[in-house]
Tab-separated table of C-alpha atoms in Angstrom:
chain	number	residue	atom	x	y	z
A	26	MET	CA	-25.750	0.553	32.450
A	27	THR	CA	-28.740	-1.392	30.778
A	28	ALA	CA	-31.180	-0.672	27.913
A	29	GLN	CA	-33.560	0.906	30.616
A	30	ASP	CA	-31.258	3.901	31.540
A	31	SER	CA	-29.819	4.899	28.072
A	32	THR	CA	-29.206	7.800	26.897
A	33	ALA	CA	-28.947	9.735	23.880
A	34	SER	CA	-25.813	10.742	21.804
A	35	THR	CA	-25.080	14.394	21.642
A	36	ALA	CA	-23.382	13.636	18.245
A	37	PRO	CA	-24.953	14.525	14.971
A	38	SER	CA	-27.521	12.167	14.009
A	39	ILE	CA	-27.436	10.351	11.117
A	40	ASP	CA	-29.836	7.406	10.038
A	41	TYR	CA	-28.052	4.200	10.637
A	42	GLN	CA	-26.516	5.594	13.929
A	43	PHE	CA	-27.371	3.102	17.106
A	44	ARG	CA	-30.327	5.252	18.826
A	45	ASP	CA	-29.693	4.306	22.027
A	46	ASP	CA	-28.489	1.169	24.305
A	47	ALA	CA	-31.535	-0.741	23.450
A	48	ASP	CA	-30.942	-0.457	20.057
A	49	VAL	CA	-27.057	-1.591	20.528
A	50	ILE	CA	-28.698	-4.869	22.332
A	51	ALA	CA	-30.834	-5.665	19.590
A	52	PHE	CA	-27.887	-5.606	16.958
A	53	ALA	CA	-25.738	-7.774	18.984
A	54	ARG	CA	-28.817	-10.032	19.604
A	55	GLN	CA	-29.337	-10.374	16.143
A	56	HIS	CA	-26.208	-11.095	14.745
A	57	VAL	CA	-24.622	-13.152	17.849
A	58	GLY	CA	-27.670	-14.690	19.153
A	59	ALA	CA	-26.715	-18.425	17.865
A	60	ARG	CA	-23.332	-17.904	18.556
A	61	TYR	CA	-24.212	-16.640	22.577
A	62	PRO	CA	-27.644	-18.425	23.458
A	63	ALA	CA	-27.343	-16.271	26.230
A	64	PHE	CA	-27.648	-13.518	24.485
A	65	ALA	CA	-30.756	-14.842	23.447
A	66	THR	CA	-32.501	-15.825	26.717
A	67	ALA	CA	-31.189	-13.047	28.714
A	68	GLU	CA	-34.065	-10.759	29.794
A	69	GLU	CA	-31.184	-8.185	30.149
A	70	LEU	CA	-27.985	-7.267	28.351
A	71	GLN	CA	-25.771	-4.365	29.403
A	72	VAL	CA	-24.256	-1.693	27.494
A	73	GLU	CA	-21.027	0.451	28.169
A	74	GLU	CA	-19.280	2.835	25.922
A	75	ILE	CA	-15.324	1.788	25.860
A	76	GLY	CA	-12.069	3.038	23.671
A	77	ASP	CA	-11.054	6.335	23.323
A	78	GLY	CA	-13.815	7.423	20.832
A	79	ASN	CA	-11.689	9.639	18.656
A	80	ILE	CA	-13.168	8.055	15.183
A	81	ASN	CA	-15.475	5.781	16.162
A	82	TYR	CA	-18.096	4.385	18.607
A	83	VAL	CA	-17.181	1.443	20.450
A	84	TYR	CA	-19.426	-0.500	22.754
A	85	ARG	CA	-19.011	-3.571	25.062
A	86	VAL	CA	-22.430	-5.637	25.157
A	87	CYS	CA	-22.569	-8.331	28.008
A	88	THR	CA	-24.585	-10.299	30.156
A	89	PRO	CA	-24.918	-9.319	33.878
A	90	ASP	CA	-22.842	-11.257	35.258
A	91	ARG	CA	-20.231	-10.896	31.699
A	92	SER	CA	-20.217	-14.655	31.445
A	93	ALA	CA	-21.022	-13.579	27.597
A	94	SER	CA	-19.844	-10.497	25.987
A	95	VAL	CA	-19.414	-8.776	22.449
A	96	ILE	CA	-17.695	-5.711	20.646
A	97	VAL	CA	-19.971	-3.491	18.604
A	98	LYS	CA	-18.120	-0.672	16.799
A	99	GLN	CA	-19.984	1.742	14.907
A	100	GLY	CA	-18.476	4.233	12.292
A	101	LEU	CA	-19.233	7.683	11.157
A	102	PRO	CA	-18.989	9.839	8.294
A	103	TRP	CA	-16.675	11.922	9.869
A	104	VAL	CA	-14.201	12.058	13.308
A	105	ARG	CA	-16.493	11.844	15.782
A	106	ILE	CA	-14.803	14.260	18.146
A	107	ILE	CA	-14.673	16.598	15.593
A	108	GLY	CA	-17.898	16.437	13.849
A	109	GLU	CA	-18.826	17.156	9.774
A	110	SER	CA	-16.329	19.694	9.454
A	111	TRP	CA	-13.802	16.540	9.520
A	112	PRO	CA	-15.301	14.072	7.031
A	113	LEU	CA	-14.184	10.470	6.607
A	114	SER	CA	-15.403	7.738	4.062
A	115	LEU	CA	-17.225	5.054	5.452
A	116	VAL	CA	-15.468	2.312	3.305
A	117	ARG	CA	-13.139	2.231	6.237
A	118	VAL	CA	-15.499	0.129	7.872
A	119	ARG	CA	-15.699	-2.151	5.373
A	120	ILE	CA	-11.895	-2.284	4.728
A	121	GLU	CA	-11.575	-2.757	8.497
A	122	ALA	CA	-13.565	-5.826	8.762
A	123	GLU	CA	-12.743	-7.241	5.895
A	124	THR	CA	-8.968	-7.005	6.796
A	125	LEU	CA	-9.737	-8.084	10.371
A	126	GLN	CA	-11.016	-11.477	8.624
A	127	PHE	CA	-8.134	-11.838	6.272
A	128	GLU	CA	-5.802	-11.518	9.321
A	129	ALA	CA	-7.838	-13.777	11.376
A	130	ASP	CA	-7.560	-16.283	8.209
A	131	CYS	CA	-3.895	-16.084	8.907
A	132	ALA	CA	-3.217	-15.979	12.176
A	133	PRO	CA	-6.557	-16.700	14.228
A	134	ASP	CA	-5.020	-16.686	17.522
A	135	LEU	CA	-3.642	-12.817	16.931
A	136	VAL	CA	-6.657	-11.132	16.214
A	137	PRO	CA	-9.996	-11.055	17.841
A	138	ALA	CA	-12.754	-13.186	15.632
A	139	LEU	CA	-15.161	-11.344	13.336
A	140	HIS	CA	-18.891	-12.189	14.130
A	141	HIS	CA	-20.677	-10.230	11.765
A	142	PHE	CA	-20.042	-6.764	9.484
A	143	ASP	CA	-23.359	-4.322	8.681
A	144	GLU	CA	-22.232	-2.192	5.971
A	145	ALA	CA	-25.914	-0.607	5.932
A	146	ARG	CA	-25.182	0.201	9.389
A	147	SER	CA	-21.503	0.657	9.359
A	148	ALA	CA	-20.831	-1.665	12.174
A	149	ILE	CA	-19.122	-4.536	13.076
A	150	VAL	CA	-19.595	-7.172	15.831
A	151	MET	CA	-16.246	-8.916	17.024
A	152	GLU	CA	-14.952	-10.956	19.952
A	153	ASP	CA	-14.730	-9.244	23.225
A	154	ILE	CA	-10.991	-9.311	24.492
A	155	GLY	CA	-11.200	-7.777	27.711
A	156	ASP	CA	-9.430	-10.168	29.207
A	157	HIS	CA	-6.420	-8.512	27.539
A	158	ARG	CA	-4.907	-5.197	28.420
A	159	ASN	CA	-3.874	-3.011	26.629
A	160	LEU	CA	0.133	-3.297	25.278
A	161	ARG	CA	0.589	0.777	26.528
A	162	HIS	CA	-0.600	0.004	30.108
A	163	ALA	CA	1.664	-3.093	29.802
A	164	PHE	CA	4.831	-1.064	29.045
A	165	LEU	CA	4.166	1.365	31.615
A	166	GLU	CA	3.740	-1.612	34.226
A	167	ARG	CA	6.920	-3.142	32.955
A	168	ALA	CA	5.204	-6.582	31.729
A	169	SER	CA	7.336	-9.374	31.114
A	170	LEU	CA	5.949	-10.985	27.775
A	171	PRO	CA	8.311	-13.547	26.746
A	172	ARG	CA	6.213	-14.090	23.420
A	173	LEU	CA	5.211	-10.837	22.438
A	174	GLY	CA	8.159	-10.212	19.878
A	175	GLU	CA	7.923	-14.064	18.443
A	176	GLN	CA	3.985	-13.450	18.047
A	177	MET	CA	3.795	-10.279	16.360
A	178	GLY	CA	6.773	-11.581	14.252
A	179	ARG	CA	4.716	-14.105	13.092
A	180	PHE	CA	1.357	-11.785	12.469
A	181	LEU	CA	3.575	-9.578	10.099
A	182	ALA	CA	5.139	-12.685	8.142
A	183	THR	CA	2.322	-14.336	7.682
A	184	THR	CA	-0.313	-11.220	7.075
A	185	LEU	CA	2.492	-9.205	4.412
A	186	TYR	CA	3.420	-12.701	2.773
A	187	ARG	CA	-0.090	-14.159	2.056
A	188	SER	CA	-1.286	-10.819	0.651
A	189	SER	CA	2.089	-10.131	-1.788
A	190	ASP	CA	2.672	-11.480	-4.700
A	191	LEU	CA	4.475	-14.050	-3.880
A	192	ALA	CA	1.420	-15.827	-2.821
A	193	LEU	CA	-1.557	-14.267	-4.551
A	194	ASP	CA	-2.393	-14.972	-8.455
A	195	ALA	CA	-1.638	-11.443	-9.987
A	196	HIS	CA	-5.137	-10.723	-11.020
A	197	ASP	CA	-6.591	-11.586	-7.832
A	198	LYS	CA	-3.498	-9.646	-6.174
A	199	LYS	CA	-4.736	-6.446	-8.716
A	200	ALA	CA	-8.239	-7.073	-7.444
A	201	ARG	CA	-7.666	-6.983	-3.883
A	202	VAL	CA	-5.607	-3.622	-4.317
A	203	ALA	CA	-8.225	-2.086	-5.860
A	204	ARG	CA	-10.701	-3.277	-3.219
A	205	PHE	CA	-8.641	-1.748	-0.385
A	206	ILE	CA	-8.116	1.926	-1.613
A	207	ASN	CA	-8.301	3.545	1.661
A	208	PRO	CA	-7.755	7.451	0.571
A	209	ASP	CA	-9.322	9.392	3.859
A	210	GLN	CA	-7.202	7.018	6.320
A	211	CYS	CA	-4.207	6.787	3.864
A	212	LYS	CA	-4.268	10.709	3.895
A	213	ILE	CA	-4.381	11.289	7.508
A	214	THR	CA	-1.145	8.928	7.656
A	215	GLU	CA	0.559	11.007	4.857
A	216	ASP	CA	-0.277	14.076	6.708
A	217	LEU	CA	0.525	12.767	10.480
A	218	PHE	CA	4.351	11.095	9.541
A	219	PHE	CA	5.262	12.778	6.382
A	220	ILE	CA	4.406	16.241	6.564
A	221	ASP	CA	3.355	17.972	9.662
A	222	PRO	CA	6.747	16.698	12.211
A	223	PHE	CA	8.946	18.240	9.546
A	224	CYS	CA	7.447	21.391	9.362
A	225	ASP	CA	5.705	24.337	12.215
A	226	HIS	CA	2.489	22.864	11.586
A	227	GLU	CA	-0.534	23.669	13.931
A	228	ARG	CA	-1.257	20.236	14.501
A	229	ASN	CA	1.946	19.410	16.154
A	230	SER	CA	2.117	18.745	19.925
A	231	ILE	CA	5.432	19.956	21.271
A	232	ASN	CA	7.125	19.734	24.816
A	233	PRO	CA	7.823	23.590	25.262
A	234	ALA	CA	11.358	22.256	26.247
A	235	LEU	CA	12.085	19.947	23.380
A	236	ARG	CA	10.851	23.315	20.995
A	237	ALA	CA	14.777	24.177	20.006
A	238	ASP	CA	15.042	20.181	19.098
A	239	ALA	CA	12.019	20.289	16.711
A	240	GLU	CA	12.804	23.695	14.851
A	241	ALA	CA	16.068	22.280	14.182
A	242	LEU	CA	14.523	19.053	12.772
A	243	TRP	CA	12.507	21.458	10.753
A	244	GLN	CA	15.979	22.998	9.093
A	245	ASP	CA	16.912	19.291	8.382
A	246	ALA	CA	17.144	19.723	4.523
A	247	ALA	CA	19.064	16.070	4.127
A	248	LEU	CA	16.484	14.504	6.714
A	249	LYS	CA	13.424	16.092	4.379
A	250	VAL	CA	14.739	14.317	1.277
A	251	GLU	CA	14.929	10.976	3.069
A	252	VAL	CA	11.583	11.019	4.383
A	253	ALA	CA	9.999	11.929	0.904
A	254	GLU	CA	11.294	9.129	-0.352
A	255	LEU	CA	9.692	7.462	1.806
A	256	LYS	CA	6.324	9.014	1.379
A	257	GLN	CA	7.040	8.107	-2.384
A	258	ARG	CA	6.991	4.634	-1.146
A	259	PHE	CA	3.877	4.811	0.895
A	260	LEU	CA	2.449	6.107	-1.892
A	261	SER	CA	3.300	3.989	-4.834
A	262	ALA	CA	4.176	0.167	-3.418
A	263	PRO	CA	1.085	-1.765	-3.036
A	264	GLU	CA	3.676	-4.710	-1.890
A	265	ALA	CA	0.944	-6.279	0.881
A	266	LEU	CA	-2.192	-5.500	2.537
A	267	LEU	CA	-0.953	-3.624	5.808
A	268	HIS	CA	-2.772	-2.949	8.966
A	269	GLY	CA	-1.901	0.337	8.611
A	270	ASP	CA	-1.829	1.652	11.969
A	271	LEU	CA	0.395	-0.836	14.177
A	272	HIS	CA	1.001	0.927	17.454
A	273	ALA	CA	1.404	-0.307	20.897
A	274	GLY	CA	-2.683	1.300	21.459
A	275	SER	CA	-3.438	-1.273	18.773
A	276	ILE	CA	-2.441	-4.247	20.696
A	277	PHE	CA	-3.585	-5.789	23.470
A	278	VAL	CA	-1.890	-8.456	25.798
A	279	LEU	CA	-1.640	-11.211	28.235
A	280	GLU	CA	1.536	-12.890	29.239
A	281	ASP	CA	1.725	-15.321	26.363
A	282	SER	CA	-0.957	-14.259	24.625
A	283	THR	CA	-1.386	-11.069	21.489
A	284	LYS	CA	-4.460	-9.744	20.107
A	285	VAL	CA	-4.108	-7.036	16.969
A	286	ILE	CA	-7.227	-4.887	16.539
A	287	ASP	CA	-8.327	-2.077	14.880
A	288	PRO	CA	-7.287	-2.237	11.041
A	289	GLU	CA	-9.255	0.290	9.709
A	290	PHE	CA	-6.077	1.778	8.180
A	291	GLY	CA	-5.770	-1.049	6.127
A	292	PHE	CA	-4.792	-0.686	2.319
A	293	PHE	CA	-1.972	-2.616	0.122
A	294	GLY	CA	1.317	-0.518	0.559
A	295	PRO	CA	5.047	-1.175	1.435
A	296	ALA	CA	5.648	-4.330	4.235
A	297	GLY	CA	8.155	-2.483	5.638
A	298	PHE	CA	5.386	0.330	7.210
A	299	ASP	CA	3.748	-2.398	9.161
A	300	ILE	CA	7.375	-3.684	10.164
A	301	GLY	CA	8.645	-0.259	11.156
A	302	SER	CA	5.637	0.689	12.812
A	303	TRP	CA	5.727	-2.158	15.546
A	304	LEU	CA	9.301	-1.641	15.692
A	305	ALA	CA	8.975	1.926	16.702
A	306	ALA	CA	6.756	0.985	19.299
A	307	LEU	CA	9.002	-0.727	21.102
A	308	TRP	CA	12.077	1.721	20.835
A	309	LEU	CA	9.076	4.347	21.544
A	310	ALA	CA	8.654	2.290	24.818
A	311	ALA	CA	12.292	1.675	25.455
A	312	CYS	CA	13.197	5.707	25.327
A	313	ALA	CA	10.419	6.266	28.015
A	314	HIS	CA	11.708	4.021	30.201
A	315	THR	CA	15.091	5.612	30.214
A	316	GLU	CA	13.253	8.165	32.580
A	317	LEU	CA	10.255	6.956	33.556
A	318	GLU	CA	10.573	6.780	37.674
A	319	GLY	CA	11.751	3.359	38.910
A	320	GLU	CA	14.868	2.104	40.363
A	321	GLN	CA	17.667	2.947	37.396
A	322	GLY	CA	18.710	-1.006	37.164
A	323	ASP	CA	14.911	-1.785	37.009
A	324	LYS	CA	14.846	0.773	34.014
A	325	ARG	CA	17.976	-0.477	32.494
A	326	ASP	CA	16.835	-3.996	32.411
A	327	TYR	CA	13.006	-3.228	31.010
A	328	VAL	CA	15.014	-1.236	28.043
A	329	ALA	CA	16.852	-4.380	27.502
A	330	GLN	CA	13.632	-6.111	27.405
A	331	LEU	CA	12.403	-4.019	24.796
A	332	ARG	CA	15.081	-4.139	22.401
A	333	ALA	CA	15.209	-7.885	22.797
A	334	GLN	CA	11.712	-7.633	21.765
A	335	ALA	CA	12.714	-5.957	18.745
A	336	VAL	CA	15.349	-8.489	17.703
A	337	ALA	CA	13.188	-11.301	18.488
A	338	SER	CA	10.408	-9.412	16.605
A	339	TRP	CA	12.469	-9.142	13.307
A	340	GLU	CA	14.039	-12.725	13.631
A	341	SER	CA	10.692	-14.460	13.756
A	342	PHE	CA	9.275	-12.303	10.958
A	343	ALA	CA	12.735	-13.435	8.514
A	344	ARG	CA	12.372	-17.090	9.495
A	345	GLU	CA	8.539	-17.299	8.901
A	346	TYR	CA	8.506	-14.995	5.693
A	347	ARG	CA	11.572	-17.482	4.250
A	348	GLU	CA	9.513	-20.428	5.201
A	349	GLN	CA	5.817	-19.094	3.196
A	350	ALA	CA	8.435	-18.103	0.475
A	351	ALA	CA	9.815	-21.234	-0.126
A	352	ASP	CA	6.186	-22.570	-1.173
A	353	THR	CA	5.884	-19.512	-3.496
A	354	PRO	CA	3.684	-20.701	-6.771
A	355	ASP	CA	5.415	-18.126	-8.908
A	356	ALA	CA	8.705	-19.559	-10.763
A	357	SER	CA	10.346	-16.275	-10.631
A	358	PHE	CA	9.793	-15.308	-7.037
A	359	ALA	CA	10.979	-18.996	-6.199
A	360	ALA	CA	14.453	-18.539	-7.585
A	361	PRO	CA	17.254	-18.715	-5.237
A	362	GLY	CA	18.125	-15.378	-3.520
A	363	VAL	CA	14.963	-13.612	-4.231
A	364	ALA	CA	13.161	-13.952	-0.900
A	365	GLU	CA	16.138	-12.500	0.924
A	366	ARG	CA	16.699	-9.521	-1.448
A	367	LEU	CA	12.891	-8.716	-0.520
A	368	LEU	CA	13.942	-9.250	3.406
A	369	ALA	CA	16.497	-6.835	2.677
A	370	ARG	CA	14.448	-4.318	1.189
A	371	MET	CA	11.480	-4.605	3.767
A	372	LEU	CA	14.064	-4.103	6.536
A	373	ARG	CA	15.623	-1.327	4.867
A	374	ASP	CA	11.607	0.301	4.651
A	375	ALA	CA	11.064	-0.595	8.012
A	376	LEU	CA	14.214	1.461	9.654
A	377	GLY	CA	13.166	4.550	7.580
A	378	TYR	CA	9.280	4.059	8.488
A	379	ALA	CA	10.528	3.155	12.439
A	380	GLY	CA	12.460	6.459	12.209
A	381	CYS	CA	9.543	8.538	11.083
A	382	GLU	CA	7.274	7.057	13.489
A	383	LEU	CA	9.778	7.687	16.161
A	384	ILE	CA	9.759	11.078	15.077
A	385	ARG	CA	6.022	11.972	14.816
A	386	ARG	CA	4.878	10.862	18.172
A	387	THR	CA	7.146	12.939	19.273
A	388	VAL	CA	6.849	16.384	17.860
A	389	GLY	CA	3.639	15.444	15.756
A	390	LEU	CA	0.087	15.675	16.840
A	391	ALA	CA	-0.346	12.253	18.440
A	392	HIS	CA	1.611	11.178	21.129
A	393	ILE	CA	2.001	8.108	23.325
A	394	LEU	CA	1.413	7.294	26.999
A	395	GLU	CA	4.326	6.211	27.672
A	396	LEU	CA	6.256	9.275	27.083
A	397	GLU	CA	3.154	11.486	27.961
A	398	SER	CA	3.249	9.693	31.465
A	399	ILE	CA	6.603	11.687	32.573
A	400	SER	CA	5.172	14.290	34.055
A	401	ASP	CA	8.165	16.780	34.008
A	402	GLU	CA	8.648	18.654	30.994
A	403	ALA	CA	12.705	18.784	31.290
A	404	THR	CA	12.612	14.930	32.294
A	405	ARG	CA	10.165	14.013	29.260
A	406	ALA	CA	12.509	15.962	26.931
A	407	ARG	CA	15.990	13.980	27.712
A	408	ALA	CA	13.485	10.924	26.810
A	409	GLU	CA	12.313	12.787	23.984
A	410	ARG	CA	15.581	14.047	22.492
A	411	ARG	CA	16.503	10.394	22.695
A	412	ALA	CA	13.298	9.420	19.942
A	413	LEU	CA	14.165	12.191	17.536
A	414	ALA	CA	18.120	11.141	17.450
A	415	LEU	CA	17.214	7.756	16.972
A	416	GLY	CA	14.785	8.309	14.415
A	417	ARG	CA	16.702	10.609	12.481
A	418	GLU	CA	19.450	7.984	12.668
A	419	LEU	CA	17.502	5.465	11.431
A	420	ILE	CA	16.003	7.394	8.512
A	421	MET	CA	19.763	8.547	7.109
A	422	VAL	CA	21.224	5.306	7.608
A	423	ARG	CA	19.022	2.841	6.791
A	424	GLU	CA	20.955	1.914	3.134
A	425	SER	CA	23.576	0.559	4.885
A	426	LEU	CA	21.745	-1.465	7.665
A	427	SER	CA	19.880	-2.943	4.912
A	428	ASP	CA	21.515	-6.298	5.091
A	429	ILE	CA	18.957	-8.854	6.693
A	430	ASP	CA	21.761	-10.230	9.269
A	431	SER	CA	22.681	-6.757	10.138
A	432	ILE	CA	19.619	-6.612	13.152
A	433	ASP	CA	22.720	-6.877	15.762
A	434	ALA	CA	23.600	-3.953	14.283
A	435	ILE	CA	20.646	-1.864	14.220
A	436	ASP	CA	20.180	-3.222	18.181
A	437	ALA	CA	23.570	-1.719	19.052
A	438	LEU	CA	22.539	1.380	17.077
A	439	VAL	CA	19.524	1.621	19.213
A	440	ALA	CA	21.284	0.526	22.356
A	441	ARG	CA	23.772	3.662	21.700
A	442	HIS	CA	20.706	6.175	21.998
A	443	LEU	CA	19.239	4.599	25.020
A	444	ALA	CA	22.666	4.503	26.824
């Protein structure tokens, strides 16, 4: 649509909210005109609303021929699809902008460029990566992504190392921890990861064919103790600046390119949380592909590819992290064996958080497209049971698989659940 046919939003109105398409266009022209000359000279620009729109407004602003385009994202002080009954602090928009800029400083090829952040309007202007496609859809199409694991490992290693005590001066690190306190977004994670899936909560969404499995999970006292320990680490271990929501929906890809978006859940937490979230994204897709339509051989091959991507991700992460840690300016952390000890702890945490992600994406509120694309409930339940069983075992045995050279044993465990 163009500025001439824009329509007013039906959402509650607030003073800074974009009034119409013309307002969005004026904002984009003001802040990227120098970078995109076509924005300053074009008589007419177009606006389309994109994204799922659950929390924020996201717009593409482009020339009619799409030769130049940017993304404008605006946050509201509540969850957009629910309204004022679910308030959210606007600090998340600043945190998203600053996290995105930090990630760009670490790995500029793996995130969209941040063009502008306007705190008064709670709005961000960033590079349009519309030539990439969402990783969830790439998974569904069984796309070959030969560099995905290596690139995600590098993204995790650079962002997690460069925001850690090994890289930062102690005063700088503490100041950053304070600046990235993000309580509303963290509370969402705390509830959806560590509480709802492990009880009969009204927010849960459960396949009727999986109901008995969910009820057995809720009675698993030993599992709940382990999950409580993982939650305590999440609440109290500010090891590094996390993306905080690193699922397949936050990643866009081409065959040889990866872009990570939407770090509005950013905060300082346990490094293993981001690693585990990413590994779980691969393993969840693998669970789905055991039952998605297609030739049996094609399905087996793609499941094997996804497992290989998980192995490549950890190997890339560990290699990059070791290389960076070798240059730490802190004498304590430079001692032989320290980096290996830290990597082992991160892997232990990653397995636990991956297990929580597998479980919550199966019986919690927010499911994934890969599993939801299996239309038959009984068939989908078979894939979901794999995710539940794999998630539980990862949580329960993470201590015995925390040696940094145990990635082959971890892959064997995953393979057993996918057979």
